[in-house]
N, CA, C and O atoms as a GROMACS GRO file, in nm:
protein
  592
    1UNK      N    1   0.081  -0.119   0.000
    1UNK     CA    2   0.000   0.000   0.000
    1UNK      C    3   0.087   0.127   0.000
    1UNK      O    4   0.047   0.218  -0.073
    2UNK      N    5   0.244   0.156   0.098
    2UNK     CA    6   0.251   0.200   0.141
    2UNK      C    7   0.394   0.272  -0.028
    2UNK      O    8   0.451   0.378  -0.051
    3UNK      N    9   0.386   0.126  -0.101
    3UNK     CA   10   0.468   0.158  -0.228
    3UNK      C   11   0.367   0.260  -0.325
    3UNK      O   12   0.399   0.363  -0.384
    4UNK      N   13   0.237   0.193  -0.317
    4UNK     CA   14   0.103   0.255  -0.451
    4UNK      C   15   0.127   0.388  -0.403
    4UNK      O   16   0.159   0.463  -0.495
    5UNK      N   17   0.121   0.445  -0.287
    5UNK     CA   18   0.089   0.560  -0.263
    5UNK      C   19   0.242   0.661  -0.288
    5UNK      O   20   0.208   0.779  -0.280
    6UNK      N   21   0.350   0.652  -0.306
    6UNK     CA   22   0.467   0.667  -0.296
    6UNK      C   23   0.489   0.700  -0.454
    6UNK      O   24   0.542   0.800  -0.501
    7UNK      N   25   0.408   0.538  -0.557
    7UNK     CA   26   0.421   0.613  -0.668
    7UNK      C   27   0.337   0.744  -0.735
    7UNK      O   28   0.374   0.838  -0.806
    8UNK      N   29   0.206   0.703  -0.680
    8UNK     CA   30   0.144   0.820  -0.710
    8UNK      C   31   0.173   0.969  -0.678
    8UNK      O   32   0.158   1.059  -0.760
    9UNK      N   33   0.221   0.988  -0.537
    9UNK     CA   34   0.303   1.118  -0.494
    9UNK      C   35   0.403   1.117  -0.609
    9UNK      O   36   0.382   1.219  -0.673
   10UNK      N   37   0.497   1.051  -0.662
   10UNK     CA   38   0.631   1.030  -0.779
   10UNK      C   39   0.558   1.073  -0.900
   10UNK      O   40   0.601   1.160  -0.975
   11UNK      N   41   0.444   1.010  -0.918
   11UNK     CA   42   0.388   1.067  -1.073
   11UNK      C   43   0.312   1.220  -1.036
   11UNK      O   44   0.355   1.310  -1.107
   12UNK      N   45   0.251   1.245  -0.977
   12UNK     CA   46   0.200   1.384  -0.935
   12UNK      C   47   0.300   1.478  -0.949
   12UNK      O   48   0.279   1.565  -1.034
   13UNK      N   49   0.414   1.483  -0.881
   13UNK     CA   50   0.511   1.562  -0.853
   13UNK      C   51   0.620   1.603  -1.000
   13UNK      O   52   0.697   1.698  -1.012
   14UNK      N   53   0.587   1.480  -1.108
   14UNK     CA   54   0.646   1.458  -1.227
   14UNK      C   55   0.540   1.563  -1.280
   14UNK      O   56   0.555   1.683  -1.259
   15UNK      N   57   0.468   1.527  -1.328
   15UNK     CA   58   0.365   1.608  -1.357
   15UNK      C   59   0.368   1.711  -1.346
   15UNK      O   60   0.410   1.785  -1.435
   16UNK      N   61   0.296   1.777  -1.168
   16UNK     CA   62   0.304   1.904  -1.148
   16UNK      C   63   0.431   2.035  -1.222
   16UNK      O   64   0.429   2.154  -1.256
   17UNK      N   65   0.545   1.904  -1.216
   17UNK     CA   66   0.690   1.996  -1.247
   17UNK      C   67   0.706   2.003  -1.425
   17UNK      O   68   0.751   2.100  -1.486
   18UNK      N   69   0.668   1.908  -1.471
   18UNK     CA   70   0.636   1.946  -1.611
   18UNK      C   71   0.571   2.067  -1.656
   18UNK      O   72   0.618   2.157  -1.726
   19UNK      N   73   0.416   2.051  -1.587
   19UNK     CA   74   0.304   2.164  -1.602
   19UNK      C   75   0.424   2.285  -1.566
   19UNK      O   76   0.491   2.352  -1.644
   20UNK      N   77   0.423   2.285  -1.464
   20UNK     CA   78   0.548   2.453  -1.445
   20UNK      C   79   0.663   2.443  -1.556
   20UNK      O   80   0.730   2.545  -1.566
   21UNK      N   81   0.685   2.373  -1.611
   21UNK     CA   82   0.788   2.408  -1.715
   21UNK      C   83   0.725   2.475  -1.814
   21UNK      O   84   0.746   2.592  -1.846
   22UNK      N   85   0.628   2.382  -1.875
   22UNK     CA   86   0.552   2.439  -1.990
   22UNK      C   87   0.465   2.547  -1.950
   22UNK      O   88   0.396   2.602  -2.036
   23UNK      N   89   0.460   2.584  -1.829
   23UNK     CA   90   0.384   2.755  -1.818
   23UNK      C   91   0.503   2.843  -1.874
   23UNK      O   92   0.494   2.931  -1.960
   24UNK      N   93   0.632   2.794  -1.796
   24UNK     CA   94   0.753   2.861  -1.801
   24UNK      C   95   0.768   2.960  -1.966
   24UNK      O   96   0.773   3.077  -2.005
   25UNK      N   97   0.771   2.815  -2.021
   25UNK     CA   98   0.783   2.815  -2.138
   25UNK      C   99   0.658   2.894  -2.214
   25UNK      O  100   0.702   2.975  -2.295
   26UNK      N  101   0.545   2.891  -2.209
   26UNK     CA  102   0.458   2.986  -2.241
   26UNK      C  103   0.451   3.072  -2.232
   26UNK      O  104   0.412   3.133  -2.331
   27UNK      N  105   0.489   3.169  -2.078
   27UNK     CA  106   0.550   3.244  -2.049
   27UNK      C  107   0.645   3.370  -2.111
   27UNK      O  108   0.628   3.492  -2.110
   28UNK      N  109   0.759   3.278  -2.168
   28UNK     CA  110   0.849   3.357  -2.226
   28UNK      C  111   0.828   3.360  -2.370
   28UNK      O  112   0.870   3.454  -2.437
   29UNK      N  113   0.754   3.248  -2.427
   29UNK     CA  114   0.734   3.280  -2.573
   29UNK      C  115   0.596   3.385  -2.594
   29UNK      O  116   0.571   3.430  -2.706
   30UNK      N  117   0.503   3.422  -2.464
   30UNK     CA  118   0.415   3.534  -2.469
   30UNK      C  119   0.468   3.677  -2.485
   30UNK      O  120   0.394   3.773  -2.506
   31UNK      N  121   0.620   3.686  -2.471
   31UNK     CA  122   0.707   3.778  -2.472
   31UNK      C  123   0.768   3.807  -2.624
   31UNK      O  124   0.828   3.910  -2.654
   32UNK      N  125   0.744   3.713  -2.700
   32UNK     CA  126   0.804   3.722  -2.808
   32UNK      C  127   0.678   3.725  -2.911
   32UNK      O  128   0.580   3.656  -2.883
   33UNK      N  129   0.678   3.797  -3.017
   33UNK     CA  130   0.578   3.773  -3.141
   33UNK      C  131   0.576   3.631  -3.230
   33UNK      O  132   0.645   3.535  -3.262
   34UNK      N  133   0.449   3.689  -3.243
   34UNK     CA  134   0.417   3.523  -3.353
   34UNK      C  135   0.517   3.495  -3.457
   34UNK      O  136   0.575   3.392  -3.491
   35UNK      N  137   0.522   3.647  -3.507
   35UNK     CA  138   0.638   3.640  -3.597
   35UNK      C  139   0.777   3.542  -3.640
   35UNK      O  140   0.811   3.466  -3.730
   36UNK      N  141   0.840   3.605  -3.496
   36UNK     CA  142   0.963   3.566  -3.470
   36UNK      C  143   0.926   3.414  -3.403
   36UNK      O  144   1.019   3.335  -3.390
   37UNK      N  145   0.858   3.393  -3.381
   37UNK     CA  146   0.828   3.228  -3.302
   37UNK      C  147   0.808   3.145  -3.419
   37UNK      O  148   0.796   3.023  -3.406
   38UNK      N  149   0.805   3.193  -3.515
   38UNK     CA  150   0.774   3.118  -3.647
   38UNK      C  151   0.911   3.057  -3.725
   38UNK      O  152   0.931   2.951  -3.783
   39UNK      N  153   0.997   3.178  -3.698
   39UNK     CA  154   1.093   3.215  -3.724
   39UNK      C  155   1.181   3.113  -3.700
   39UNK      O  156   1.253   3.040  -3.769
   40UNK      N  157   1.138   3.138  -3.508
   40UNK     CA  158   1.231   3.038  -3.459
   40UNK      C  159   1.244   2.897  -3.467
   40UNK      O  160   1.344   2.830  -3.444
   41UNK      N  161   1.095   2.848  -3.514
   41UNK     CA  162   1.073   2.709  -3.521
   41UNK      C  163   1.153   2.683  -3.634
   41UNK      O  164   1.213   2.576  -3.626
   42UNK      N  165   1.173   2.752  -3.744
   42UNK     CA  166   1.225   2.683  -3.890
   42UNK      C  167   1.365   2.684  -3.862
   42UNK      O  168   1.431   2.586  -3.899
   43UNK      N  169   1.436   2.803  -3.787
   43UNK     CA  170   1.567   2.805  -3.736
   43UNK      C  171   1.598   2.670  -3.677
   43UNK      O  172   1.700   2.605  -3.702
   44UNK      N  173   1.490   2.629  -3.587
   44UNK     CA  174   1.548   2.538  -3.476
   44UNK      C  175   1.541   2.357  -3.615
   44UNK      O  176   1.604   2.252  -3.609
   45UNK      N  177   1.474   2.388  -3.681
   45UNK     CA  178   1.414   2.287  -3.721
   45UNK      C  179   1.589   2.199  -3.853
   45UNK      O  180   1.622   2.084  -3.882
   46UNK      N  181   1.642   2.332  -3.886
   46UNK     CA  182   1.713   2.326  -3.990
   46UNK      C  183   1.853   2.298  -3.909
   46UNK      O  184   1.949   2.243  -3.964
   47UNK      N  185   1.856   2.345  -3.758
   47UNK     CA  186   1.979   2.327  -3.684
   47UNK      C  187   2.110   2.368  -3.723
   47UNK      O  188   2.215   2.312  -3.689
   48UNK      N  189   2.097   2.491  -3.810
   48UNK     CA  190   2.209   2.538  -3.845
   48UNK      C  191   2.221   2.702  -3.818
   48UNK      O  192   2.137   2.790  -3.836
   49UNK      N  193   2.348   2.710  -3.771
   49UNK     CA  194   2.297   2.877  -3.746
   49UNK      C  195   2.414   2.937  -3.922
   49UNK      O  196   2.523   2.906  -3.970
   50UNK      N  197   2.340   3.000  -3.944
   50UNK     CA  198   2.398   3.050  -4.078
   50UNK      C  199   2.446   3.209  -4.088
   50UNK      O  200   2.379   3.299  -4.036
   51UNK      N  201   2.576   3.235  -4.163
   51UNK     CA  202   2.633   3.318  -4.151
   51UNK      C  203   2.530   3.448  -4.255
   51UNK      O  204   2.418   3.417  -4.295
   52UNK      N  205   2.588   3.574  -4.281
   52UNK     CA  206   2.519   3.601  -4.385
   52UNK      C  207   2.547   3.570  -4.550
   52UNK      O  208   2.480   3.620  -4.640
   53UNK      N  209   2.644   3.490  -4.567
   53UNK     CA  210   2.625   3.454  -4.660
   53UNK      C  211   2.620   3.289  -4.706
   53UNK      O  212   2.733   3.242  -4.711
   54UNK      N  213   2.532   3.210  -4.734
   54UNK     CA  214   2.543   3.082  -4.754
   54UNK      C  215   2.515   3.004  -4.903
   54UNK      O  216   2.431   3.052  -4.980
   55UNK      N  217   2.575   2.905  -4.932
   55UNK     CA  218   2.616   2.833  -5.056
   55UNK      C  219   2.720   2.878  -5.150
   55UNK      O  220   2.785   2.977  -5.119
   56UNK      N  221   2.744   2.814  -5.265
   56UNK     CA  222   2.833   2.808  -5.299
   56UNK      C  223   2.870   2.950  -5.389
   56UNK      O  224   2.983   2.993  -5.414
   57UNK      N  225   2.728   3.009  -5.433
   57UNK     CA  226   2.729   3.151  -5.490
   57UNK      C  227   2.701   3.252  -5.366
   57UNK      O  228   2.699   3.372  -5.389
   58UNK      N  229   2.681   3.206  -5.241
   58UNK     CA  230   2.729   3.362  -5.120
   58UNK      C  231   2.560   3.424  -5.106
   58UNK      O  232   2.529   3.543  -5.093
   59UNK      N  233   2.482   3.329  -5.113
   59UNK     CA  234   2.342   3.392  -5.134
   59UNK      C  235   2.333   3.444  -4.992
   59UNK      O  236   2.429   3.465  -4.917
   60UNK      N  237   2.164   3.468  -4.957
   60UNK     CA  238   2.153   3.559  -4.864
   60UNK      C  239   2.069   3.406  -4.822
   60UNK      O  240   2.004   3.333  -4.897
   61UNK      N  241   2.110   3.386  -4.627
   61UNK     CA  242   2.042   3.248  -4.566
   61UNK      C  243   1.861   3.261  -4.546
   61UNK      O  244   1.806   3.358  -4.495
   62UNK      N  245   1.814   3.181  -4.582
   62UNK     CA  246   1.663   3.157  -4.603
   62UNK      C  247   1.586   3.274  -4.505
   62UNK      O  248   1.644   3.334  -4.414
   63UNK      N  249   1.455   3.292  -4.539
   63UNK     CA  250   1.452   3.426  -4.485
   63UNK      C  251   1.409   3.434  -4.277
   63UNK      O  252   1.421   3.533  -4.204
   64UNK      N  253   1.378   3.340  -4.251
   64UNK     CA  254   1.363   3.282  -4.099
   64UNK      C  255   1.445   3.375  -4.018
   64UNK      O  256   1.425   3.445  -3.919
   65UNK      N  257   1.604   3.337  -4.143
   65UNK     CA  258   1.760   3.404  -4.018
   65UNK      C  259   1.734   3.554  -4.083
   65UNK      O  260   1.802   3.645  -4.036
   66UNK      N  261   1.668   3.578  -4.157
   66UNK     CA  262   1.657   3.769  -4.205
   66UNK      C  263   1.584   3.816  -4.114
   66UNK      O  264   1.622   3.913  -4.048
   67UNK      N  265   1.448   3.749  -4.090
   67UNK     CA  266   1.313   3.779  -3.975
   67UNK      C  267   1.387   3.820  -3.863
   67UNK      O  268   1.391   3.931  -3.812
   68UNK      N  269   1.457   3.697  -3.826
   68UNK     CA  270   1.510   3.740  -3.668
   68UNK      C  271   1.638   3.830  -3.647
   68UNK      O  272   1.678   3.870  -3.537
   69UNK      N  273   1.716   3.862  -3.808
   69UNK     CA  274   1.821   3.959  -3.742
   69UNK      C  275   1.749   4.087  -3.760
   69UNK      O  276   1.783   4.192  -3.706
   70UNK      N  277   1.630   4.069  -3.852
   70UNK     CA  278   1.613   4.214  -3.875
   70UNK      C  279   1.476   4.258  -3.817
   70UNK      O  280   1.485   4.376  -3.784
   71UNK      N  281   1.343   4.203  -3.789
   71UNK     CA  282   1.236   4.234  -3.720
   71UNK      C  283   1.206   4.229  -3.576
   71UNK      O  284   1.116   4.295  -3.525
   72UNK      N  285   1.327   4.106  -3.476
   72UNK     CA  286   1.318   4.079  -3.382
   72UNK      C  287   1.413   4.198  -3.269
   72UNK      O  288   1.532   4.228  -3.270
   73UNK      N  289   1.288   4.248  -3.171
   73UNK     CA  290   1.349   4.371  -3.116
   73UNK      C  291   1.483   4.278  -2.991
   73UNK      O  292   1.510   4.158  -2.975
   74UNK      N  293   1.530   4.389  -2.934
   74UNK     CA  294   1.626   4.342  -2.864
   74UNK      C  295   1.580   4.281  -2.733
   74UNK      O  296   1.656   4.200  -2.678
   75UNK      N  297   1.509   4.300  -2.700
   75UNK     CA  298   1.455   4.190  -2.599
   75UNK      C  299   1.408   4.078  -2.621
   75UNK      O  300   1.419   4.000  -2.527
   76UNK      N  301   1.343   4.028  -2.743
   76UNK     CA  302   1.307   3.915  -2.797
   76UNK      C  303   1.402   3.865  -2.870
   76UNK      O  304   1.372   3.762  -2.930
   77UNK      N  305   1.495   3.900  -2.881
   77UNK     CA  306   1.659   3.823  -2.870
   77UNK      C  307   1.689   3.785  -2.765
   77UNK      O  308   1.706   3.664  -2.757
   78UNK      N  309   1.710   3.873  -2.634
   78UNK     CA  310   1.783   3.853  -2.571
   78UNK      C  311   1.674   3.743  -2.481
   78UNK      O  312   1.731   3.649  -2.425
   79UNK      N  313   1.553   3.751  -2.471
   79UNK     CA  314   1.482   3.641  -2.441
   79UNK      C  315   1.541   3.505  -2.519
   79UNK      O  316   1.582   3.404  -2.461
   80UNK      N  317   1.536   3.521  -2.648
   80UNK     CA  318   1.580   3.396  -2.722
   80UNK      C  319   1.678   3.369  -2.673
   80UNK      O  320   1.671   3.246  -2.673
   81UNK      N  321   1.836   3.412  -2.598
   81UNK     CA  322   1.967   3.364  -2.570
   81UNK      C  323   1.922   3.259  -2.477
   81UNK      O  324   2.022   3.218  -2.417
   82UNK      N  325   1.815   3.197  -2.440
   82UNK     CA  326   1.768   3.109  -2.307
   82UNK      C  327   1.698   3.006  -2.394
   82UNK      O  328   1.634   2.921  -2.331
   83UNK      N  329   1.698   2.998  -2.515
   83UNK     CA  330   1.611   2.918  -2.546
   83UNK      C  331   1.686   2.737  -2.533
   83UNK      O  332   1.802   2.698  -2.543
   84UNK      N  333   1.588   2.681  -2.514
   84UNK     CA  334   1.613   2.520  -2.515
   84UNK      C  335   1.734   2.500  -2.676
   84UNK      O  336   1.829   2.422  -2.679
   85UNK      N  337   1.709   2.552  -2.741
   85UNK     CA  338   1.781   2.508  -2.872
   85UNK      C  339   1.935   2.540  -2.880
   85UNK      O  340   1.926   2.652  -2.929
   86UNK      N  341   2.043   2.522  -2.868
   86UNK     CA  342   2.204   2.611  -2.929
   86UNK      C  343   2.178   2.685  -3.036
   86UNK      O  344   2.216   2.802  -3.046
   87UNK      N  345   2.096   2.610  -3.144
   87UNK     CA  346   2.034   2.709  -3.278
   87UNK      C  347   2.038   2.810  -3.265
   87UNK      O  348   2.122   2.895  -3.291
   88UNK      N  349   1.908   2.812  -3.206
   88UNK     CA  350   1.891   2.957  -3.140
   88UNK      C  351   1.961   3.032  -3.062
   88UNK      O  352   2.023   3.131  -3.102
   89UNK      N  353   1.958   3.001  -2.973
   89UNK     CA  354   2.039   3.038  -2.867
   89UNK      C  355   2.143   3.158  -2.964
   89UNK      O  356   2.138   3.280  -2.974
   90UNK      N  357   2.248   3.036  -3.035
   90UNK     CA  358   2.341   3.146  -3.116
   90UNK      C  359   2.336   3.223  -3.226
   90UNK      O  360   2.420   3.299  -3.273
   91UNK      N  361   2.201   3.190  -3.270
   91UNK     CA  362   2.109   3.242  -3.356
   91UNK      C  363   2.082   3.406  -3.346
   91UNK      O  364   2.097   3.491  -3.434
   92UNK      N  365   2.030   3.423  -3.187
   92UNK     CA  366   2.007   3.498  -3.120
   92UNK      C  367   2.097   3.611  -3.096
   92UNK      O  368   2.083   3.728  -3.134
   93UNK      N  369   2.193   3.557  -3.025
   93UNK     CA  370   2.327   3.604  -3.012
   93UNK      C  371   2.360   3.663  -3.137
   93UNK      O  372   2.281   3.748  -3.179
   94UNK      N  373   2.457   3.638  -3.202
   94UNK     CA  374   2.439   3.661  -3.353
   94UNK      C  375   2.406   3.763  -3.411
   94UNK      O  376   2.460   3.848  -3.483
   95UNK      N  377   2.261   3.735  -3.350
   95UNK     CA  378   2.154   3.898  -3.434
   95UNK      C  379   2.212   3.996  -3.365
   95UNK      O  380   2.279   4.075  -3.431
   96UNK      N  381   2.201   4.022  -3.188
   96UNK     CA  382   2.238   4.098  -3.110
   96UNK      C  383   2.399   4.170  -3.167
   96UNK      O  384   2.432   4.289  -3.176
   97UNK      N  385   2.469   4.054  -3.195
   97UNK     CA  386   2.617   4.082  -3.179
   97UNK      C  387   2.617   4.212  -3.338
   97UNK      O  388   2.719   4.242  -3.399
   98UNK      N  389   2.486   4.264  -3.370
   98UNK     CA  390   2.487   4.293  -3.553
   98UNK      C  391   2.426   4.397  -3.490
   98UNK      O  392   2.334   4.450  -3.552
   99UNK      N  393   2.454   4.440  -3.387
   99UNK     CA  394   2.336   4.565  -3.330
   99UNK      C  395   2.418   4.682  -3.276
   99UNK      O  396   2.517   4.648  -3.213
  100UNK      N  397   2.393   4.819  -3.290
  100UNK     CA  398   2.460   4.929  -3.195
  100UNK      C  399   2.425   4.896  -3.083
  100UNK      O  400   2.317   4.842  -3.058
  101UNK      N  401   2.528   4.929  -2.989
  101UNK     CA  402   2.459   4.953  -2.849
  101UNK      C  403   2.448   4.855  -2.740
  101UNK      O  404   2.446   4.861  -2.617
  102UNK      N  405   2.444   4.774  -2.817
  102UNK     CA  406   2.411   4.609  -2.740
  102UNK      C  407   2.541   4.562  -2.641
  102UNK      O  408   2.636   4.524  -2.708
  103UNK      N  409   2.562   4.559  -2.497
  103UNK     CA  410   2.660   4.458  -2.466
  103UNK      C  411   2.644   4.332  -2.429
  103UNK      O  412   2.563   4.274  -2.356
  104UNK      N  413   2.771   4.284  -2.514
  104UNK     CA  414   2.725   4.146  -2.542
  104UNK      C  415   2.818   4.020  -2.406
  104UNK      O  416   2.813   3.900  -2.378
  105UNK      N  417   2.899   4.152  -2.354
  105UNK     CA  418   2.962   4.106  -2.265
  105UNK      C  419   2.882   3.992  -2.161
  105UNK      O  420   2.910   3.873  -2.147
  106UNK      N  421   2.792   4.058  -2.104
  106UNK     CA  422   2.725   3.950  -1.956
  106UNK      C  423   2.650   3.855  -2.022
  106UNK      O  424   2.661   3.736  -1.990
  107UNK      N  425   2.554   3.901  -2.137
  107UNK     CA  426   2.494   3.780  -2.191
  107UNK      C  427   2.590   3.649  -2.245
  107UNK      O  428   2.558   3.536  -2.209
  108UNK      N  429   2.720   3.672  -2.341
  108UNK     CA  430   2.773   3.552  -2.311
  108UNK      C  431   2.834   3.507  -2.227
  108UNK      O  432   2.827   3.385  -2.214
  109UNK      N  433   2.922   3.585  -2.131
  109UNK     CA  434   2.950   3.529  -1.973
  109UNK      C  435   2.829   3.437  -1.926
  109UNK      O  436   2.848   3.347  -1.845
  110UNK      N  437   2.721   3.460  -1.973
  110UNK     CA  438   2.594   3.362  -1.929
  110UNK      C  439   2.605   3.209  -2.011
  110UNK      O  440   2.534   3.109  -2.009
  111UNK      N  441   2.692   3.234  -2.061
  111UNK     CA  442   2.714   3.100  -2.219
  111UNK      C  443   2.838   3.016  -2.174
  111UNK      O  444   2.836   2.895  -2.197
  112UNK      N  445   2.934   3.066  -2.118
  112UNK     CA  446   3.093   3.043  -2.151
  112UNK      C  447   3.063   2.867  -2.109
  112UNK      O  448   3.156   2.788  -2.125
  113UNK      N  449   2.959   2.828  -2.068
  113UNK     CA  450   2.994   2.646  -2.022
  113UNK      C  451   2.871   2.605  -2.104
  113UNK      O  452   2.802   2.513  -2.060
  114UNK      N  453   2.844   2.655  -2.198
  114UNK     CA  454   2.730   2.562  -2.305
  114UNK      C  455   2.829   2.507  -2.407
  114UNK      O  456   2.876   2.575  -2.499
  115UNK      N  457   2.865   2.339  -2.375
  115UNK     CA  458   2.925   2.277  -2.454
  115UNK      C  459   2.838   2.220  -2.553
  115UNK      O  460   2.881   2.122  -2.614
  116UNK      N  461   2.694   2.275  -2.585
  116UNK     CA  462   2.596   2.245  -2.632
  116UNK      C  463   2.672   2.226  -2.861
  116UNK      O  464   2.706   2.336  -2.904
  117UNK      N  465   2.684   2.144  -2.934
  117UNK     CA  466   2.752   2.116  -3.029
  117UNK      C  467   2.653   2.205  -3.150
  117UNK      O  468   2.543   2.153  -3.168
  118UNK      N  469   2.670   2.279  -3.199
  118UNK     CA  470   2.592   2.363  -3.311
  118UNK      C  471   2.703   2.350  -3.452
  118UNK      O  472   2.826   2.350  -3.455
  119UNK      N  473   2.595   2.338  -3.572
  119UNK     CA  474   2.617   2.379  -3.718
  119UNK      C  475   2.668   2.511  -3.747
  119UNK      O  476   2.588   2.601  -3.720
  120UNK      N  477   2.784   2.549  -3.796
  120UNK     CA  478   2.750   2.684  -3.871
  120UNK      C  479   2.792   2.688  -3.992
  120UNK      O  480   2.903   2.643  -4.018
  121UNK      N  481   2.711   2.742  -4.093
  121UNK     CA  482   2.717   2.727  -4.214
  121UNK      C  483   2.748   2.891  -4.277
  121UNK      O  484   2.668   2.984  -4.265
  122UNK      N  485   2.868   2.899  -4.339
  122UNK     CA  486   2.944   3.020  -4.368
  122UNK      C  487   3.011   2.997  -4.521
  122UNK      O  488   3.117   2.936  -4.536
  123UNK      N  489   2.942   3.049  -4.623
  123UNK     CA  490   2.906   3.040  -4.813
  123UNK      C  491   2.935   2.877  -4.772
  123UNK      O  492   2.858   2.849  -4.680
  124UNK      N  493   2.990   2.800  -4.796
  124UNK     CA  494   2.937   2.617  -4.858
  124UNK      C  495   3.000   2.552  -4.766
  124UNK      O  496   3.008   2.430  -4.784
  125UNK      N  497   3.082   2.625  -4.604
  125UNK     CA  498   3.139   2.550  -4.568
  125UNK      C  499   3.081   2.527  -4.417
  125UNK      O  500   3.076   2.626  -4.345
  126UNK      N  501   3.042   2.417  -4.373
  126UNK     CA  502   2.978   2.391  -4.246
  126UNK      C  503   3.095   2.309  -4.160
  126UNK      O  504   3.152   2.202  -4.179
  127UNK      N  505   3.103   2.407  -4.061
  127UNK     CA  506   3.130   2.357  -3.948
  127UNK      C  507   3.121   2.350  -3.794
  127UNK      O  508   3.140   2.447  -3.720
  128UNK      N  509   3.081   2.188  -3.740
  128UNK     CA  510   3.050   2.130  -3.587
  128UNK      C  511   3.188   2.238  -3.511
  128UNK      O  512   3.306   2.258  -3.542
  129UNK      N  513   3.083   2.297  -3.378
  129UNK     CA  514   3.190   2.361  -3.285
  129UNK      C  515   3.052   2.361  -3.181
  129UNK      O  516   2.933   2.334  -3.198
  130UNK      N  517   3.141   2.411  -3.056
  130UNK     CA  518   3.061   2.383  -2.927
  130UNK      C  519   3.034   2.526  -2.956
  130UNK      O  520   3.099   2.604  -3.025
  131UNK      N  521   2.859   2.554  -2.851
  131UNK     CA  522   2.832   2.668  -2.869
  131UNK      C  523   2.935   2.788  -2.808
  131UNK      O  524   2.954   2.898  -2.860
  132UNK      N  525   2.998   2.732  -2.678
  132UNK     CA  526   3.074   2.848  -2.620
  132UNK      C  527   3.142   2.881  -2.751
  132UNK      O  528   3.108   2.983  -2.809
  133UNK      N  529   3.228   2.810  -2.798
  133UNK     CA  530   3.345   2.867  -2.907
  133UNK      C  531   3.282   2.950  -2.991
  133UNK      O  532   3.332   3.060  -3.012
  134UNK      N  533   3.164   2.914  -3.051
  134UNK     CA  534   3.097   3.022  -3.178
  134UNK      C  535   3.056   3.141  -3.130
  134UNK      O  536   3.037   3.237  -3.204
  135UNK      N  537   3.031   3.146  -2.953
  135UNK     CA  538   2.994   3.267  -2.867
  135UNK      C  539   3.146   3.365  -2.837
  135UNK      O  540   3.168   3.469  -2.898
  136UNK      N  541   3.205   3.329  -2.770
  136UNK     CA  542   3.325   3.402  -2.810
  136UNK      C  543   3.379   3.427  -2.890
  136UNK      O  544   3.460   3.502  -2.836
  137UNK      N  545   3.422   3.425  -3.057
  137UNK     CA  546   3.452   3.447  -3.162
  137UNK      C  547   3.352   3.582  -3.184
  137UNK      O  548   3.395   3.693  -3.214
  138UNK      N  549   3.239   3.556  -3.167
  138UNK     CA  550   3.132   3.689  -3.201
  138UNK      C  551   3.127   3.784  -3.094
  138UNK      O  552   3.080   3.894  -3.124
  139UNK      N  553   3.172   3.763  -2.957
  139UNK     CA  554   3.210   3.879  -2.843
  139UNK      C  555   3.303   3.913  -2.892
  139UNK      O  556   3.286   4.034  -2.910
  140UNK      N  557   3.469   3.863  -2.956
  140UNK     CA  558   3.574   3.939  -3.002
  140UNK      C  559   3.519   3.982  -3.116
  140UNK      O  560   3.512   4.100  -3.083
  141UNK      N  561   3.481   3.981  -3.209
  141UNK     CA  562   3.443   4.020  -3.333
  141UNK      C  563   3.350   4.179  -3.271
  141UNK      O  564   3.375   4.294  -3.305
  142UNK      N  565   3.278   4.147  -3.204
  142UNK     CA  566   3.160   4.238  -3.115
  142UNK      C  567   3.194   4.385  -3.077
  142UNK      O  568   3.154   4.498  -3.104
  143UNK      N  569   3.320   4.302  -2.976
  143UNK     CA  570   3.442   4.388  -2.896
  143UNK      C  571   3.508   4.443  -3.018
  143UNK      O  572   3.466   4.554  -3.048
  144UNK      N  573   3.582   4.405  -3.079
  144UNK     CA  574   3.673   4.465  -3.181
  144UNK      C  575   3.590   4.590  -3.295
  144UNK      O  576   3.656   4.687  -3.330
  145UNK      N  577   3.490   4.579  -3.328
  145UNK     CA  578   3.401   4.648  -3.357
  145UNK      C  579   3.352   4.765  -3.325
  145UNK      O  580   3.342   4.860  -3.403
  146UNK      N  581   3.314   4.764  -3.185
  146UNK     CA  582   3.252   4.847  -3.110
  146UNK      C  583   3.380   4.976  -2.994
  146UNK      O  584   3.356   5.057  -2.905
  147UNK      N  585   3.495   4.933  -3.057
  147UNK     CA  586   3.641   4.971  -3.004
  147UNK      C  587   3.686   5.047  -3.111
  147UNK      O  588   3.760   5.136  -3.070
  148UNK      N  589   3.667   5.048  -3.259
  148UNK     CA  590   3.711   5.122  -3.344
  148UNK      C  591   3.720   5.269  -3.328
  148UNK      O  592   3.766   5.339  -3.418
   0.00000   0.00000   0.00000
């Protein structure tokens, strides 16, 4: 008896903590437009974060990564740097790091231990790197920029 009741407290408590995730998660995507949530799904879906220029003629990357560097305000970026995906995540980043004004300093100090493994695709050449590494390359790039 004393097991039945033990699992049921175990599945309740599973539960309950799910339900609070997915408020969580509702939550922060109520913060962001339909738009860009659209955006983000095809981003997340393709798992590549893409430079601005991709394939073998240097085209411009599908328009998902245009939406979010160019319609998505700076808080619905910087909301996105939290997202479940690395995609995104550096996706996000990324856009920010393409912005006046922005420091990009604490938000990736918030990154430096996401060994999370991301795509990046730059004109035809893709390459696997952990997210920290593709996050620091774009803080020096950021930094060096914003120092001129």
């Amino acid at each position: 008896m004393n097991r039945n009741i033990l699992i049921v407290i175990g599945i309740a408590c599973v539960l309950l903590t799910a339900t609070g995730i997915m408020e969580i998660q509702k939550s922060k995507e109520g913060k962001i437009s339909d738009k860009i949530l659209e955006a983000v799904r095809i981003i997340e879906k393709t798992g590549m974060v893409m430079e601005d220029q991709v394939g073998y003629a240097g085209s411009e990357p599908p328009q998902a990564y245009i939406t979010l560097r160019k319609d998505a305000t700076n808080e619905e970026l910087k909301e996105l740097t939290h997202h479940s995906s690395a995609t995104v995540r550096c996706s996000a980043i990324q856009a920010l790091s393409r912005r006046d004004g922005i420091d990009l300093f604490p938000i990736i100090m918030k990154h430096l231990d996401d060994t999370a493994s991301i795509v990046v695709l730059n004109w035809c050449l893709g390459l696997k790197q952990e997210a920290r590494v593709f996050l620091s390359v774009g803080l020096t790039i950021n930094l060096a920029e914003n120092n001129k």
